[in-house]
Short mmCIF file of C-alpha atoms in Angstrom, two decimals:
data_model
loop_
_atom_site.label_atom_id
_atom_site.label_comp_id
_atom_site.label_asym_id
_atom_site.label_seq_id
_atom_site.Cartn_x
_atom_site.Cartn_y
_atom_site.Cartn_z
CA MET A 1 44.60 122.44 115.37
CA SER A 2 45.14 125.63 117.32
CA GLN A 3 48.17 125.92 119.55
CA ARG A 4 47.65 126.75 123.22
CA VAL A 5 50.21 128.28 125.58
CA ASN A 6 50.20 126.49 128.91
CA GLN A 7 51.15 128.75 131.81
CA PRO A 8 50.94 127.70 135.48
CA SER A 9 48.12 129.55 137.21
CA ASN A 10 49.93 129.60 140.50
CA GLN A 11 53.01 131.35 139.19
CA ILE A 12 52.99 135.17 139.03
CA LYS A 13 55.48 136.47 136.49
CA LEU A 14 57.11 139.91 136.21
CA THR A 15 56.71 140.79 139.87
CA ASN A 16 59.55 141.61 142.35
CA VAL A 17 62.10 141.20 139.50
CA SER A 18 65.72 141.38 140.49
CA ILE A 19 67.94 141.36 137.49
CA VAL A 20 71.43 139.88 138.09
CA ARG A 21 74.21 140.45 135.54
CA ILE A 22 76.98 138.00 135.01
CA ARG A 23 79.82 137.56 132.62
CA LYS A 24 80.78 134.10 131.36
CA ALA A 25 82.99 133.13 128.41
CA LYS A 26 83.34 136.86 127.56
CA LYS A 27 79.62 137.12 127.15
CA ARG A 28 77.17 139.20 129.19
CA PHE A 29 73.99 137.61 130.65
CA GLU A 30 71.00 138.98 132.47
CA LEU A 31 69.04 136.71 134.84
CA ALA A 32 65.67 137.48 136.41
CA CYS A 33 65.76 136.19 139.98
CA TYR A 34 63.77 136.35 143.19
CA LYS A 35 65.50 138.89 145.48
CA ASN A 36 65.53 136.85 148.59
CA LYS A 37 66.63 133.69 146.71
CA VAL A 38 69.66 135.51 145.27
CA LEU A 39 71.12 135.99 148.75
CA GLU A 40 70.37 132.39 149.70
CA TRP A 41 72.11 131.13 146.54
CA ARG A 42 75.18 133.30 147.19
CA ASN A 43 75.34 132.11 150.80
CA GLY A 44 75.07 128.49 149.72
CA VAL A 45 71.64 127.91 151.42
CA GLU A 46 69.73 127.39 148.18
CA LYS A 47 71.08 124.66 145.88
CA ASP A 48 68.31 124.48 143.25
CA ILE A 49 68.88 127.09 140.60
CA ASP A 50 65.25 126.78 139.40
CA GLU A 51 64.18 128.09 142.77
CA VAL A 52 66.33 131.17 142.25
CA LEU A 53 65.47 132.03 138.65
CA GLN A 54 62.13 133.61 138.07
CA ILE A 55 62.25 133.23 134.37
CA HIS A 56 65.02 131.80 132.14
CA GLN A 57 65.29 134.86 129.91
CA VAL A 58 65.12 138.55 130.52
CA GLY A 59 63.21 140.36 127.82
CA GLU A 60 62.05 143.85 127.07
CA LYS A 61 59.00 143.61 129.35
CA GLU A 62 60.96 142.49 132.38
CA ARG A 63 63.58 145.27 131.88
CA GLY A 64 60.88 147.81 131.27
CA GLN A 65 59.01 146.85 134.38
CA GLN A 66 62.12 147.01 136.50
CA LEU A 67 62.94 150.50 135.17
CA GLU A 68 59.38 151.59 135.85
CA MET A 69 59.49 150.32 139.48
CA LEU A 70 62.89 151.96 139.95
CA GLN A 71 61.61 155.25 138.55
CA LYS A 72 58.71 155.26 140.98
CA GLU A 73 61.02 154.49 143.89
CA VAL A 74 63.40 157.31 142.92
CA VAL A 75 60.61 159.82 142.49
CA GLN A 76 59.20 158.81 145.88
CA ILE A 77 62.52 159.37 147.61
CA VAL A 78 62.93 162.76 145.94
CA THR A 79 59.44 163.70 146.96
CA GLU A 80 60.13 162.83 150.57
CA LYS A 81 63.38 164.80 150.74
CA CYS A 82 62.43 168.01 148.90
CA VAL A 83 59.98 170.86 149.47
CA ASP A 84 58.72 174.09 147.92
CA PRO A 85 61.00 176.67 149.60
CA THR A 86 58.24 179.35 149.55
CA THR A 87 55.61 177.23 151.31
CA GLY A 88 57.71 174.57 153.01
CA ARG A 89 55.41 171.81 151.71
CA VAL A 90 56.29 168.79 149.72
CA TYR A 91 55.58 168.44 145.96
CA THR A 92 53.40 165.69 144.49
CA SER A 93 55.16 162.82 142.77
CA GLY A 94 53.64 163.92 139.50
CA LEU A 95 55.33 167.34 139.62
CA ILE A 96 58.70 165.84 140.57
CA GLU A 97 58.40 163.33 137.75
CA LYS A 98 57.64 166.12 135.16
CA ALA A 99 60.61 168.12 136.47
CA LEU A 100 62.95 165.21 136.07
CA GLU A 101 61.65 164.55 132.54
CA GLY A 102 62.37 168.17 131.73
CA LEU A 103 65.91 167.76 132.97
CA MET A 104 66.35 164.66 130.80
CA SER A 105 65.28 166.55 127.71
CA ARG A 106 67.55 169.43 128.50
CA ASN A 107 70.58 167.17 128.99
CA GLN A 108 69.84 165.21 125.83
CA ASN A 109 69.65 168.49 123.81
CA SER A 110 72.90 169.74 125.42
CA ALA A 111 74.68 166.50 124.67
CA THR A 112 73.53 166.61 121.02
CA ALA A 113 74.76 170.18 120.67
CA THR A 114 78.15 169.36 122.27
CA THR A 115 78.58 166.38 119.90
CA THR A 116 77.83 168.50 116.87
CA THR A 117 80.24 171.26 117.96
CA ASN A 118 83.02 168.79 118.73
CA GLY A 119 82.57 167.12 115.32
CA GLU A 120 83.25 170.32 113.37
CA GLY A 121 86.93 170.97 112.94
CA SER A 122 88.08 168.84 115.84
CA SER A 123 91.86 168.38 116.17
CA SER A 124 93.66 165.34 117.63
CA ALA A 125 95.45 165.78 120.97
CA ALA A 126 97.82 163.65 123.00
CA PRO A 127 95.94 160.89 124.84
CA ALA A 128 97.46 161.65 128.24
CA GLU A 129 96.66 165.37 127.97
CA SER A 130 93.09 164.57 126.82
CA ASN A 131 92.54 162.28 129.76
CA GLU A 132 93.77 164.93 132.22
CA LYS A 133 91.52 167.54 130.65
CA GLY A 134 88.62 165.14 130.71
CA LYS A 135 89.01 164.47 134.42
CA GLU A 136 89.21 168.23 135.23
CA LYS A 137 86.17 168.87 133.09
CA ALA A 138 84.19 166.11 134.78
CA LYS A 139 84.89 167.72 138.13
CA ASP A 140 83.69 171.15 136.93
CA GLU A 141 80.63 169.87 135.14
CA PRO A 142 77.24 170.63 136.71
CA PRO A 143 75.15 167.72 137.92
CA ARG A 144 73.09 165.87 135.21
CA TRP A 145 70.05 163.77 135.24
CA THR A 146 69.75 161.29 132.36
CA GLY A 147 67.15 158.91 133.80
CA VAL A 148 67.16 155.85 135.99
CA VAL A 149 69.47 152.87 135.33
CA THR A 150 69.35 149.40 136.75
CA THR A 151 73.03 149.41 137.76
CA LYS A 152 72.56 151.84 140.67
CA SER A 153 70.44 151.78 143.75
CA ALA A 154 67.32 153.94 144.01
CA LYS A 155 68.77 155.93 146.87
CA SER A 156 71.98 156.91 145.07
CA GLN A 157 70.00 157.86 141.88
CA ALA A 158 67.59 159.95 144.01
CA LEU A 159 70.48 161.85 145.46
CA GLU A 160 71.77 162.52 141.92
CA ALA A 161 68.33 163.66 140.85
CA ILE A 162 68.07 166.00 143.87
CA LYS A 163 71.45 167.58 143.01
CA ALA A 164 70.28 168.24 139.43
CA LEU A 165 66.94 169.64 140.60
CA LEU A 166 68.69 172.03 143.04
CA TYR A 167 71.13 173.14 140.44
CA TYR A 168 68.77 173.78 137.53
CA GLN A 169 65.62 174.72 139.57
CA PRO A 170 63.04 173.64 136.89
CA ILE A 171 60.65 174.27 139.77
CA PRO A 172 61.38 176.17 142.97
CA ILE A 173 62.78 173.37 145.16
CA ALA A 174 64.92 172.90 148.23
CA ARG A 175 66.05 170.01 150.45
CA GLN A 176 63.90 169.06 153.41
CA ARG A 177 65.60 170.22 156.56
CA MET A 178 66.29 167.89 159.44
CA LYS A 179 66.09 168.35 163.23
CA LEU A 180 69.03 167.37 165.35
CA ARG A 181 69.73 167.21 169.09
CA ILE A 182 73.37 168.12 169.90
CA PHE A 183 75.16 167.57 173.22
CA LEU A 184 78.61 168.95 173.99
CA PRO A 185 80.44 168.79 177.35
CA SER A 186 81.16 172.12 178.96
CA ALA A 187 84.91 171.91 178.26
CA VAL A 188 84.44 172.13 174.48
CA ALA A 189 80.97 173.78 174.14
CA LYS A 190 82.30 177.38 174.00
CA LYS A 191 84.86 176.43 171.33
CA VAL A 192 82.58 174.37 169.07
CA LYS A 193 79.21 176.20 169.41
CA PRO A 194 80.11 179.17 167.13
CA THR A 195 81.18 176.79 164.37
CA ILE A 196 77.95 174.81 164.67
CA SER A 197 75.91 178.04 164.75
CA GLU A 198 77.27 178.92 161.30
CA MET A 199 76.17 175.56 159.85
CA ILE A 200 72.64 175.38 161.13
CA ASP A 201 69.49 177.16 159.86
CA GLN A 202 67.72 177.56 163.20
CA LEU A 203 68.36 177.11 166.89
CA VAL A 204 65.13 175.73 168.20
CA ASP A 205 66.05 175.27 171.87
CA GLU A 206 69.21 175.21 173.99
CA ASP A 207 70.14 174.59 177.60
CA PHE A 208 73.48 175.12 179.38
CA GLY A 209 73.39 172.65 182.25
CA GLY A 210 76.01 171.52 184.62
CA ASP A 211 77.04 168.71 182.35
CA GLY A 212 77.25 170.72 179.11
CA TRP A 213 75.38 172.28 176.20
CA ASN A 214 72.16 170.68 174.92
CA ALA A 215 70.65 172.13 171.76
CA ASP A 216 67.84 171.24 169.30
CA VAL A 217 68.68 172.62 165.84
CA ILE A 218 67.28 172.58 162.27
CA CYS A 219 69.77 172.26 159.48
CA ASP A 220 70.29 171.13 155.91
CA PRO A 221 70.87 167.36 155.60
CA GLY A 222 74.12 168.13 153.76
CA VAL A 223 75.75 169.46 156.92
CA TYR A 224 74.73 166.59 159.22
CA ARG A 225 77.88 164.57 158.53
CA THR A 226 80.06 167.63 159.06
CA ILE A 227 78.48 168.44 162.40
CA SER A 228 78.70 164.79 163.53
CA ASP A 229 82.34 164.56 162.65
CA LEU A 230 83.09 167.87 164.32
CA VAL A 231 81.38 166.83 167.55
CA GLY A 232 83.16 163.44 167.56
CA LYS A 233 86.53 165.04 166.95
CA GLU A 234 86.33 167.90 169.47
CA ALA A 235 84.36 166.07 172.25
CA LYS A 236 86.41 162.85 171.85
CA GLY A 237 83.50 160.56 172.29
CA ARG A 238 81.83 162.52 175.06
CA GLY A 239 79.46 164.45 172.78
CA ARG A 240 76.62 163.12 170.63
CA VAL A 241 74.40 164.07 167.71
CA GLU A 242 70.90 162.59 167.54
CA VAL A 243 68.51 162.79 164.55
CA LEU A 244 65.10 163.85 165.87
CA ASP A 245 63.38 164.26 162.52
CA THR A 246 64.65 163.65 158.97
CA ALA A 247 61.95 165.82 157.34
CA VAL A 248 60.86 169.02 159.25
CA ALA A 249 57.66 170.57 157.87
CA ALA A 250 57.11 174.27 157.92
CA ASN A 251 54.66 174.00 160.86
CA ASP A 252 57.08 171.98 162.99
CA GLU A 253 59.70 174.66 163.27
CA ASP A 254 57.85 176.77 165.77
#
């Protein structure tokens, strides 16, 4: 008699997987849960654990699918935040994915070479001294991209990927610029404006009115926080920085 696997037809498996890691009795477990149900369980709203768990065991397929979804999300974020500096246009997700794969291969080869070199004639050093040197070396090391992991958010991993792409330039790439509107009261405008002018890429429009200095500028996203903190500190709450556009295309600058 042939065996038949019964699977509910109204239950869709391997979709919207959120893997939760827990440690119990010095053992590590991975649970596949519904994302919205995880929050309800933690807040005490949901009491039935079967409503939270999607499947009772996380296997290779579930983990592989989560990594694939995370990879697509990371690539999408990188695509939205980066452009070709020569044309000002965004790259396709396929080109970004190939560039990241190239960085992975490069880092893997570099790690293998470093391990081989360290293994030949290595001498033992004091643990404290080794830790200090290791920390200093980690600070000086260039950014690396080793692929997506499930322990970090897609946004944080996308920022790591962007740093590696900007450093190694496997393809000509630059961060998308953003458009800001800055207001400074007249009392501090003359003092702060020169500093802001050094940070921005382009002054699109400005107006010195009776109340103060209004300006629309285009800058690198990396200096947004610096400009915002500077305005807040010098204007003491009377100035403001508004984000008009997070991704300025080449045609929008004129």
